[in-house]
PDB file of C-alpha atoms in Angstrom:
ATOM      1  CA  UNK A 195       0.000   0.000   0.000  1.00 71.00           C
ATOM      2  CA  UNK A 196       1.265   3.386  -0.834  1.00 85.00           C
ATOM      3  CA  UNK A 197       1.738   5.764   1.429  1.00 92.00           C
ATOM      4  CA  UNK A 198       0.142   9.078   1.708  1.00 95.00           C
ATOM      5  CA  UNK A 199       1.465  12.640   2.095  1.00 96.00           C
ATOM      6  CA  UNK A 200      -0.409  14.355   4.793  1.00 95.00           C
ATOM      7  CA  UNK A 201       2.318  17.142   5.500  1.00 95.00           C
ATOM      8  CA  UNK A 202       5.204  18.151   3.868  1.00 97.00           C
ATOM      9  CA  UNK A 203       7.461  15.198   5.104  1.00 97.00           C
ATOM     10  CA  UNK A 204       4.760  13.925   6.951  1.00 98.00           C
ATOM     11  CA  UNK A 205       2.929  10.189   5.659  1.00 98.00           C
ATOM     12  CA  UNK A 206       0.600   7.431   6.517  1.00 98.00           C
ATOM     13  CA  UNK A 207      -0.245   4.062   5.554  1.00 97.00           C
ATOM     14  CA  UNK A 208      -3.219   1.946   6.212  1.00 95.00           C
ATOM     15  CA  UNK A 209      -4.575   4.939   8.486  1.00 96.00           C
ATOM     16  CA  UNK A 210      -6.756   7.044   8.875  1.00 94.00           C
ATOM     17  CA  UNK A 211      -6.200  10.708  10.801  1.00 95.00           C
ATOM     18  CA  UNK A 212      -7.245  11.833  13.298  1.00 96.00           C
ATOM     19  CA  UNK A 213      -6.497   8.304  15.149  1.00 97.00           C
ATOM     20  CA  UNK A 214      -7.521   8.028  18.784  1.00 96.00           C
ATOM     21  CA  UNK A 215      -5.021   8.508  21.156  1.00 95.00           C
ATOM     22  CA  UNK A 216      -6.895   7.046  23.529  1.00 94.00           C
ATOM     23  CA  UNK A 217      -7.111   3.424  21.844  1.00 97.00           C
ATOM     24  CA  UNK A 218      -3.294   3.018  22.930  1.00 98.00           C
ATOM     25  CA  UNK A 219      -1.604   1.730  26.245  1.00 98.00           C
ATOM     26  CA  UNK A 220       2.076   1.179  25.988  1.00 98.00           C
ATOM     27  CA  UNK A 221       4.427   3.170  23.427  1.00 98.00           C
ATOM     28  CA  UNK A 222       7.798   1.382  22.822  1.00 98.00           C
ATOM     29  CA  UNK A 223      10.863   3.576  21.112  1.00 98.00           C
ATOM     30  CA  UNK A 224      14.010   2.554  19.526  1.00 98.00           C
ATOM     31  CA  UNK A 225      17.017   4.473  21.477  1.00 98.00           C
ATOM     32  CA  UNK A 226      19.994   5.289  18.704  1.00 98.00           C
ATOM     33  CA  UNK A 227      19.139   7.700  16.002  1.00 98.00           C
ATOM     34  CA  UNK A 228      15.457   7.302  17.277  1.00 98.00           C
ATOM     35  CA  UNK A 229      14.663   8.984  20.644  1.00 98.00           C
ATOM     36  CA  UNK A 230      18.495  10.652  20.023  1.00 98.00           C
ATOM     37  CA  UNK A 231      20.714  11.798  17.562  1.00 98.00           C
ATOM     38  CA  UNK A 232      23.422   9.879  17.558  1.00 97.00           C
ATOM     39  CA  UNK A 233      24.428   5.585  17.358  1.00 97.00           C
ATOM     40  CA  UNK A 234      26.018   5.759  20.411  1.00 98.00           C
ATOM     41  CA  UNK A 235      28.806   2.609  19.100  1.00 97.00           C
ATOM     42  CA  UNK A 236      30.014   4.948  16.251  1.00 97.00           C
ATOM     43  CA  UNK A 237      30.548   7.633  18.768  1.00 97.00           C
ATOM     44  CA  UNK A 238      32.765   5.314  21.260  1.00 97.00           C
ATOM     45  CA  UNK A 239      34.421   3.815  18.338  1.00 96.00           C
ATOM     46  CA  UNK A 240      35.490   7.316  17.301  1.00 95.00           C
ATOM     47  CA  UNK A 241      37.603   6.790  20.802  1.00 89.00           C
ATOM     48  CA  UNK A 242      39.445   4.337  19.516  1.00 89.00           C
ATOM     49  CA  UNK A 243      40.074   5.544  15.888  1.00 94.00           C
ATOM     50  CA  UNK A 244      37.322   3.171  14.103  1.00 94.00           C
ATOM     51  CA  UNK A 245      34.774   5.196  14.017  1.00 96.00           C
ATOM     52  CA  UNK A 246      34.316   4.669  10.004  1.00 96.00           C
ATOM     53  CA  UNK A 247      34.891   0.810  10.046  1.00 94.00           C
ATOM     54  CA  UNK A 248      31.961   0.308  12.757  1.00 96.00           C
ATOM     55  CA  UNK A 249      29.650   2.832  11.516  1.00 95.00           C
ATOM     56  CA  UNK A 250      29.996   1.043   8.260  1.00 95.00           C
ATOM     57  CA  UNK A 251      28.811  -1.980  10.001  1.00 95.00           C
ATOM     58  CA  UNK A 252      25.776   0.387  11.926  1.00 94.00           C
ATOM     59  CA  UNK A 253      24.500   1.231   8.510  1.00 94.00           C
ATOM     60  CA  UNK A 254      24.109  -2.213   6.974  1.00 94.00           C
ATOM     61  CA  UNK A 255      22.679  -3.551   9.707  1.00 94.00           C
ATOM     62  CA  UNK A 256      20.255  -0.839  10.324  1.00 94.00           C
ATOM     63  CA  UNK A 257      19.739  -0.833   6.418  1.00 93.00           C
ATOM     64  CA  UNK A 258      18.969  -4.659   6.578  1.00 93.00           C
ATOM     65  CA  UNK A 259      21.777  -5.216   4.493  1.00 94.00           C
ATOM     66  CA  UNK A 260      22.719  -7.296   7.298  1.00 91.00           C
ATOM     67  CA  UNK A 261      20.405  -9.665   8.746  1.00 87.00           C
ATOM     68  CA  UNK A 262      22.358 -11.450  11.673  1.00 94.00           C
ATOM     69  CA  UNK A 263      22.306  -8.094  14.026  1.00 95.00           C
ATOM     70  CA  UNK A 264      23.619 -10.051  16.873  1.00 96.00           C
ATOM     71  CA  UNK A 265      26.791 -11.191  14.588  1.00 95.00           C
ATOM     72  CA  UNK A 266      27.289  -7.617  14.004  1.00 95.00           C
ATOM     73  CA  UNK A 267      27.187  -5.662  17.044  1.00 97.00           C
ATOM     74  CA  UNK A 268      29.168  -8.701  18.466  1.00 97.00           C
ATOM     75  CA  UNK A 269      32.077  -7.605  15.665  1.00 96.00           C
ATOM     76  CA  UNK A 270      31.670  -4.051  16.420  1.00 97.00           C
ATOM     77  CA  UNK A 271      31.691  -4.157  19.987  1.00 97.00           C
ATOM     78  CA  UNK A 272      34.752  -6.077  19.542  1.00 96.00           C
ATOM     79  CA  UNK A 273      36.413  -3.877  17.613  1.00 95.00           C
ATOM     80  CA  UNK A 274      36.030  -1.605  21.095  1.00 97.00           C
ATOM     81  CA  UNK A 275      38.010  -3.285  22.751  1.00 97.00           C
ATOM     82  CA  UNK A 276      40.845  -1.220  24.799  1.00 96.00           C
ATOM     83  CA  UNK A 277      38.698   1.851  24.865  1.00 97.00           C
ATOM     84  CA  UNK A 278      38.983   3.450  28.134  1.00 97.00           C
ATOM     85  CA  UNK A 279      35.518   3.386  30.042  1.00 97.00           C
ATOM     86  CA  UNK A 280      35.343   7.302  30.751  1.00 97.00           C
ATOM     87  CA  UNK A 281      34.903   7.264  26.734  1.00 97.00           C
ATOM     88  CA  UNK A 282      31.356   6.723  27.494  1.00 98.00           C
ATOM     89  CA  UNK A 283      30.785   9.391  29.670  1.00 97.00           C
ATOM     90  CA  UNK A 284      32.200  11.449  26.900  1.00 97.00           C
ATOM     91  CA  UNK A 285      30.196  10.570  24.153  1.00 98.00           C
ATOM     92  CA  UNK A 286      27.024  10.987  26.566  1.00 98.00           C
ATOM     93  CA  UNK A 287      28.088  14.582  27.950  1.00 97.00           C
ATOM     94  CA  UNK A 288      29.626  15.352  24.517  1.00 97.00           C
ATOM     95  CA  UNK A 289      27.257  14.067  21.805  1.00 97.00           C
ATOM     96  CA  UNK A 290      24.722  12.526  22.637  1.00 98.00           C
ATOM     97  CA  UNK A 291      20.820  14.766  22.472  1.00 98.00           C
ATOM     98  CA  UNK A 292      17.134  13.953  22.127  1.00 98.00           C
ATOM     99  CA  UNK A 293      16.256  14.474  18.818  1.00 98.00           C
ATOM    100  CA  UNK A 294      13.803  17.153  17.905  1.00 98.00           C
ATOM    101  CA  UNK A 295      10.359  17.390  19.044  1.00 98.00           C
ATOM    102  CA  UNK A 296      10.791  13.924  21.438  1.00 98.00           C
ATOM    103  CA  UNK A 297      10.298  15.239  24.783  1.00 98.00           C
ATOM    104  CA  UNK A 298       7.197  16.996  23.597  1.00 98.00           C
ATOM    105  CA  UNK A 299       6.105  13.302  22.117  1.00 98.00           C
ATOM    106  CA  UNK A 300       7.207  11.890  25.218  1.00 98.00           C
ATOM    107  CA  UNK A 301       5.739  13.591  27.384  1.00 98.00           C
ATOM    108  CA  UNK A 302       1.932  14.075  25.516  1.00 98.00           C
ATOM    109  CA  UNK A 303       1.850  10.404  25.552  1.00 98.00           C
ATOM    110  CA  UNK A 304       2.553  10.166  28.960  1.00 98.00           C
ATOM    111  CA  UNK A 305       0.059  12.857  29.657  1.00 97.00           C
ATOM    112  CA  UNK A 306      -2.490  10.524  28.047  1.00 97.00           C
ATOM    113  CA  UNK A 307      -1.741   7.642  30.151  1.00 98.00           C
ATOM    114  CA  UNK A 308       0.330   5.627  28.120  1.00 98.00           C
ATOM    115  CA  UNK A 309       3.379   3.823  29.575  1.00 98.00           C
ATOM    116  CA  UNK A 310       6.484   3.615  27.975  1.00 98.00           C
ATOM    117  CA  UNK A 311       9.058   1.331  27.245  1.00 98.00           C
ATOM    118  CA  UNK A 312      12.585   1.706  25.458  1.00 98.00           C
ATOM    119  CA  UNK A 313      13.946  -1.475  23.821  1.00 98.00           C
ATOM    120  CA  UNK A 314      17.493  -0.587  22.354  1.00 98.00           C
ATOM    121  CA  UNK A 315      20.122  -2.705  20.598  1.00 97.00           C
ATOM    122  CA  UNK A 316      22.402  -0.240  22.104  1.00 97.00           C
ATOM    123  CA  UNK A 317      24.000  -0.331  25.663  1.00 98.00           C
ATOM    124  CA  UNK A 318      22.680  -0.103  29.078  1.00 98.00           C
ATOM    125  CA  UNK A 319      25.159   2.825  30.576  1.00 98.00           C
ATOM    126  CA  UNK A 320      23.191   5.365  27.868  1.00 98.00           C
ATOM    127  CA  UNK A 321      19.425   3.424  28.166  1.00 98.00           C
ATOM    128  CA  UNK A 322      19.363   4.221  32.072  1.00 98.00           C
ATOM    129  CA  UNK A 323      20.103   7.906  31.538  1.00 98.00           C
ATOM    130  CA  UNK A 324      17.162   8.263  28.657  1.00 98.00           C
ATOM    131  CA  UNK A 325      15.275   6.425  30.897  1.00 98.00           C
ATOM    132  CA  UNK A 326      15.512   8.776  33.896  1.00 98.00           C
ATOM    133  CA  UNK A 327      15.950  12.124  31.353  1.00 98.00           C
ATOM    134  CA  UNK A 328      12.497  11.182  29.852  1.00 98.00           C
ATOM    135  CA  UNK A 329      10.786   9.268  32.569  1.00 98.00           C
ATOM    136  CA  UNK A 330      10.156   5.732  31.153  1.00 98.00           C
ATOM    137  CA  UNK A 331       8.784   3.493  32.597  1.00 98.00           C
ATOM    138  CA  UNK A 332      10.977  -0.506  31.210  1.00 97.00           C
ATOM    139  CA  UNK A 333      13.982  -0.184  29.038  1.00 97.00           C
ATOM    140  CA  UNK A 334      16.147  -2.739  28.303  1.00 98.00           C
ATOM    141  CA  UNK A 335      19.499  -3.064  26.259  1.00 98.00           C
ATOM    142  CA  UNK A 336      23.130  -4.427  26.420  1.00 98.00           C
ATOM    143  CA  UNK A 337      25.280  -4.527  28.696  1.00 98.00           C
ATOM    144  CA  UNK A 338      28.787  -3.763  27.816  1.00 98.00           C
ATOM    145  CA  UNK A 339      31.713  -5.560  30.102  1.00 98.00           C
ATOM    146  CA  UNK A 340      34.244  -3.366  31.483  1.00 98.00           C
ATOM    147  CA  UNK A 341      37.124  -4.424  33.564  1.00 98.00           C
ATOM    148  CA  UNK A 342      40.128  -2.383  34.552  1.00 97.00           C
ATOM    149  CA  UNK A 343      38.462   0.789  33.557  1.00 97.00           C
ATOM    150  CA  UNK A 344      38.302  -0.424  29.827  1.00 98.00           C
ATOM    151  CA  UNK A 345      35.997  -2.213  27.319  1.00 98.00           C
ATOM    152  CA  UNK A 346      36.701  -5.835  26.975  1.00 98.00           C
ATOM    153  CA  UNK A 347      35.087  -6.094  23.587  1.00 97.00           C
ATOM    154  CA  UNK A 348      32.646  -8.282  24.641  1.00 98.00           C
ATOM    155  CA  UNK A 349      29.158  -8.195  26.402  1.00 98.00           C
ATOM    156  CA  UNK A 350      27.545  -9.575  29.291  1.00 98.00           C
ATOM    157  CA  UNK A 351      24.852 -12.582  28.935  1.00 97.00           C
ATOM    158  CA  UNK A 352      21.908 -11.332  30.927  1.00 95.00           C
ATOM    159  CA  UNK A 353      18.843 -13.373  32.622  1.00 95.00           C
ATOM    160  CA  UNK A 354      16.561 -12.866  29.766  1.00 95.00           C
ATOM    161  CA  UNK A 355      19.477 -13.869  26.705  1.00 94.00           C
ATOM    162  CA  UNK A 356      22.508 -12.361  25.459  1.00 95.00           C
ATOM    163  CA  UNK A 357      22.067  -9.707  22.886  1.00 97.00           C
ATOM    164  CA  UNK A 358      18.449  -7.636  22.521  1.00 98.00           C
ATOM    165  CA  UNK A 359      18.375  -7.486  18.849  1.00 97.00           C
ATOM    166  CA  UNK A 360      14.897  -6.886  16.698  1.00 97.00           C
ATOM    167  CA  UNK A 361      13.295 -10.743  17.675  1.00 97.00           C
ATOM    168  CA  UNK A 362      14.329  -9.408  21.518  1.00 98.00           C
ATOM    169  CA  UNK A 363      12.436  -6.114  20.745  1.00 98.00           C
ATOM    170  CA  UNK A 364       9.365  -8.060  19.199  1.00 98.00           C
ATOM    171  CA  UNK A 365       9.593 -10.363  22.471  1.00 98.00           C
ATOM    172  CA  UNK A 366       9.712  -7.778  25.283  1.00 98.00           C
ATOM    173  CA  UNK A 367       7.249  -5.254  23.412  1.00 98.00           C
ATOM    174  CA  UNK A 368       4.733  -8.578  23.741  1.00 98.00           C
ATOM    175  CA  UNK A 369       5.113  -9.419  26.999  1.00 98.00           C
ATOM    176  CA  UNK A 370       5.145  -5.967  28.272  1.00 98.00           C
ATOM    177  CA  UNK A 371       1.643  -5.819  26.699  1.00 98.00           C
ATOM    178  CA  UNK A 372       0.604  -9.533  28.070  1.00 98.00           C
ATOM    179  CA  UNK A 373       1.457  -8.101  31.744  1.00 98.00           C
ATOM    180  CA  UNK A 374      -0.533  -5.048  31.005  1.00 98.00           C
ATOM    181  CA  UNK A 375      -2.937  -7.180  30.140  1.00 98.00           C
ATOM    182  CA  UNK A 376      -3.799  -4.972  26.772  1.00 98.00           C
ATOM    183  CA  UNK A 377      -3.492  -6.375  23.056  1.00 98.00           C
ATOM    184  CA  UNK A 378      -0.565  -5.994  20.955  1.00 98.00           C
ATOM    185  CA  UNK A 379      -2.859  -3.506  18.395  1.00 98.00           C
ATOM    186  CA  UNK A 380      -3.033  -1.292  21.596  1.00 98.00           C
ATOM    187  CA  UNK A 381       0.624  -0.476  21.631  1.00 98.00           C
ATOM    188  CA  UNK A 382       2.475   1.796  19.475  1.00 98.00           C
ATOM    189  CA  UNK A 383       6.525   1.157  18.222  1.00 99.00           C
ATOM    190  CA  UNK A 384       8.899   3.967  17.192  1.00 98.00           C
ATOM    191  CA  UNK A 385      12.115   3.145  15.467  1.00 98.00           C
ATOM    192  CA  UNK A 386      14.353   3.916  12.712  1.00 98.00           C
ATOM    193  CA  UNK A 387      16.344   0.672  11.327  1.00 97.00           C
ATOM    194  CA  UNK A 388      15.805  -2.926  10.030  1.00 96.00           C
ATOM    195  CA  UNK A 389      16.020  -4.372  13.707  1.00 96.00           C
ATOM    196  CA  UNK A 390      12.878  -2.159  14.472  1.00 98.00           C
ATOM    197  CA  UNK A 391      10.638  -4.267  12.376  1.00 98.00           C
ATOM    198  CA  UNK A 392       9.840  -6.932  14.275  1.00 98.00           C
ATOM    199  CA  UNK A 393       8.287  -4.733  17.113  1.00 98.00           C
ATOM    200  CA  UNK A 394       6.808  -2.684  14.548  1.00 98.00           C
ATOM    201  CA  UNK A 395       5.103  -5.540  12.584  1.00 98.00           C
ATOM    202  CA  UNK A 396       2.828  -6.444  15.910  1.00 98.00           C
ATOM    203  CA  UNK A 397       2.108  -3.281  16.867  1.00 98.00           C
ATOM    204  CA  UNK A 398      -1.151  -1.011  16.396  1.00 98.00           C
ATOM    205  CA  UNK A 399       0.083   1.514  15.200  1.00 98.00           C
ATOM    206  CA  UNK A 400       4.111   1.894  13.959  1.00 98.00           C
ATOM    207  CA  UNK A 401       6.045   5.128  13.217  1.00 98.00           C
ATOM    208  CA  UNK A 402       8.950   5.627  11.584  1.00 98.00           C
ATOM    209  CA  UNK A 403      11.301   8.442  12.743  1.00 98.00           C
ATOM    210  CA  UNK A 404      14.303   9.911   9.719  1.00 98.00           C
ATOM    211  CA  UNK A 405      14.151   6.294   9.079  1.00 97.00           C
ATOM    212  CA  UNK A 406      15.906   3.859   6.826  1.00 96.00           C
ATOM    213  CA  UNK A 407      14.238   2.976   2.943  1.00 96.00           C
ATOM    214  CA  UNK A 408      12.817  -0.324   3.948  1.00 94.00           C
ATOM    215  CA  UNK A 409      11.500   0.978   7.099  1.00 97.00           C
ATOM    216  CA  UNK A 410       9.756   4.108   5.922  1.00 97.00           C
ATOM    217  CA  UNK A 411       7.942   1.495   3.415  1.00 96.00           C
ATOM    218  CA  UNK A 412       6.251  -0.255   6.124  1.00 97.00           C
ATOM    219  CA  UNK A 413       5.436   2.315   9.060  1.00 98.00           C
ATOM    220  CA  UNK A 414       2.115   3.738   9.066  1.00 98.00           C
ATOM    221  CA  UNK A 415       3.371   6.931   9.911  1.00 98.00           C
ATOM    222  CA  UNK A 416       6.450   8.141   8.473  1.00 98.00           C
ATOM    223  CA  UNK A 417       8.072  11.293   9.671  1.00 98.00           C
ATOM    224  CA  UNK A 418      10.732  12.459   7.113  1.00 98.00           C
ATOM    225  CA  UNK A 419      11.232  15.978   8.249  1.00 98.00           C
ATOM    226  CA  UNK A 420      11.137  17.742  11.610  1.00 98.00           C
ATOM    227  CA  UNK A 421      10.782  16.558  14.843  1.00 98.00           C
ATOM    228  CA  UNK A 422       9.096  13.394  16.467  1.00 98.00           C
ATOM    229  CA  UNK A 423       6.142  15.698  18.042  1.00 98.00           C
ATOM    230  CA  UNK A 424       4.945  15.719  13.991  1.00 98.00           C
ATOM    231  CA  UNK A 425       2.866  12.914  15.091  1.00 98.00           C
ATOM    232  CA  UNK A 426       0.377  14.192  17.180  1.00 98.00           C
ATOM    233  CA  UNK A 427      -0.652  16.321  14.207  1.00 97.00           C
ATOM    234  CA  UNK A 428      -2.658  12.685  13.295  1.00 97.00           C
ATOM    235  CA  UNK A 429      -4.258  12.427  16.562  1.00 96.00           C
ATOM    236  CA  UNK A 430      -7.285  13.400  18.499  1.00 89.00           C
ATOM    237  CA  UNK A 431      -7.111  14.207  21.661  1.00 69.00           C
TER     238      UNK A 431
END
């Protein structure tokens, strides 16, 4: 189905505006290029003098041009290894910002009673701080081991698997939902890149933020210009 220009920038797919923002419970976002501006491994690469090799990796995996995510961040958090641990307070204080317009998106959402959840292929040590900046209620990401005040290259297995990739992101977005005790088509999913699709395929309602090609074809909502608060141009309130 083709999508539809509704603003400059602005398009929809298999919707109709205004939606009801009351028909939704739970709103789950994508952290890296999605809720902020930057992919936080390029930026700690960039510590270590790889910044172009692993956001060369970043981009075919968020393009889809890689399918095993797991297999990739595992080689690009390898190539970290070495990289001194105050690298990642760095990139937070130093680079890392909400994008445009989220806070405002955030926080109408909230306003209407939804909770939130971020689900991030990205790393805990930036997750918790969105978290707490934005007020979320879950997140969960990866966990990046550190010993001796420097990456190891490697991750740490958690209780619920080892990597959250886009099957993870489909998972958690579900059971969230099944504790709620609401229906998947009552939840919304944000993202950008490939490993957003899962969550975004059993969702009610899916936006795409500055996304990639194959994701803006399948969101509902696209948003290809400005800021994240676009969206609640298409709802009622």
């Amino acid at each position: 189905m083709s999508a539809l220009q509704f603003e400059p920038g602005l398009f929809v797919r298999g919707v109709t505006p205004p939606l009801a923002l009351a028909h939704y419970r739970l709103v789950a976002f994508d952290m890296d290029s999605t809720l902020i501006n930057i992919e936080c491994v390029d930026e700690i690469a960039a510590a270590a003098g790889r910044k172009a090799e692993v956001a060369a990796i970043t981009e075919a995996a968020m393009r889809g041009e890689i399918t095993d995510y797991k297999e990739s961040l595992r080689q690009r958090v390898a190539l970290l290894r070495g990289v001194p641990a105050s690298a990642l307070d760095a990139v937070y204080a130093e680079k890392l910002r909400l994008n445009p317009g989220v806070e405002r998106f955030v926080q109408a959402l909230q306003a209407a009673g939804l909770k939130t959840l971020l689900v991030s292929g990205g790393f805990t040590f930036f997750s918790e701080r969105v978290r707490h900046r934005l007020q979320l209620d879950f997140a969960r990401a990866n966990m990046l081991e550190i010993e001796r005040g420097a990456l190891t290259g490697r991750m740490i297995d958690r209780p619920w698997g080892d990597i959250c990739d886009g099957a993870e992101k489909r998972r958690v977005l579900l059971e969230v939902c099944e504790l709620m005790g609401i229906e998947p088509r009552q939840s919304i999913a944000v993202g950008d890149g490939a490993n957003d699709l899962p969550m975004m395929s059993v969702a009610g309602l899916s936006i795409c933020y500055h996304g990639k090609p194959a994701v803006r074809e399948q969101a509902m909502i696209s948003i290809e210009e400005g800021g994240m608060d676009r969206a609640l141009a298409l709802f009622s309130r």
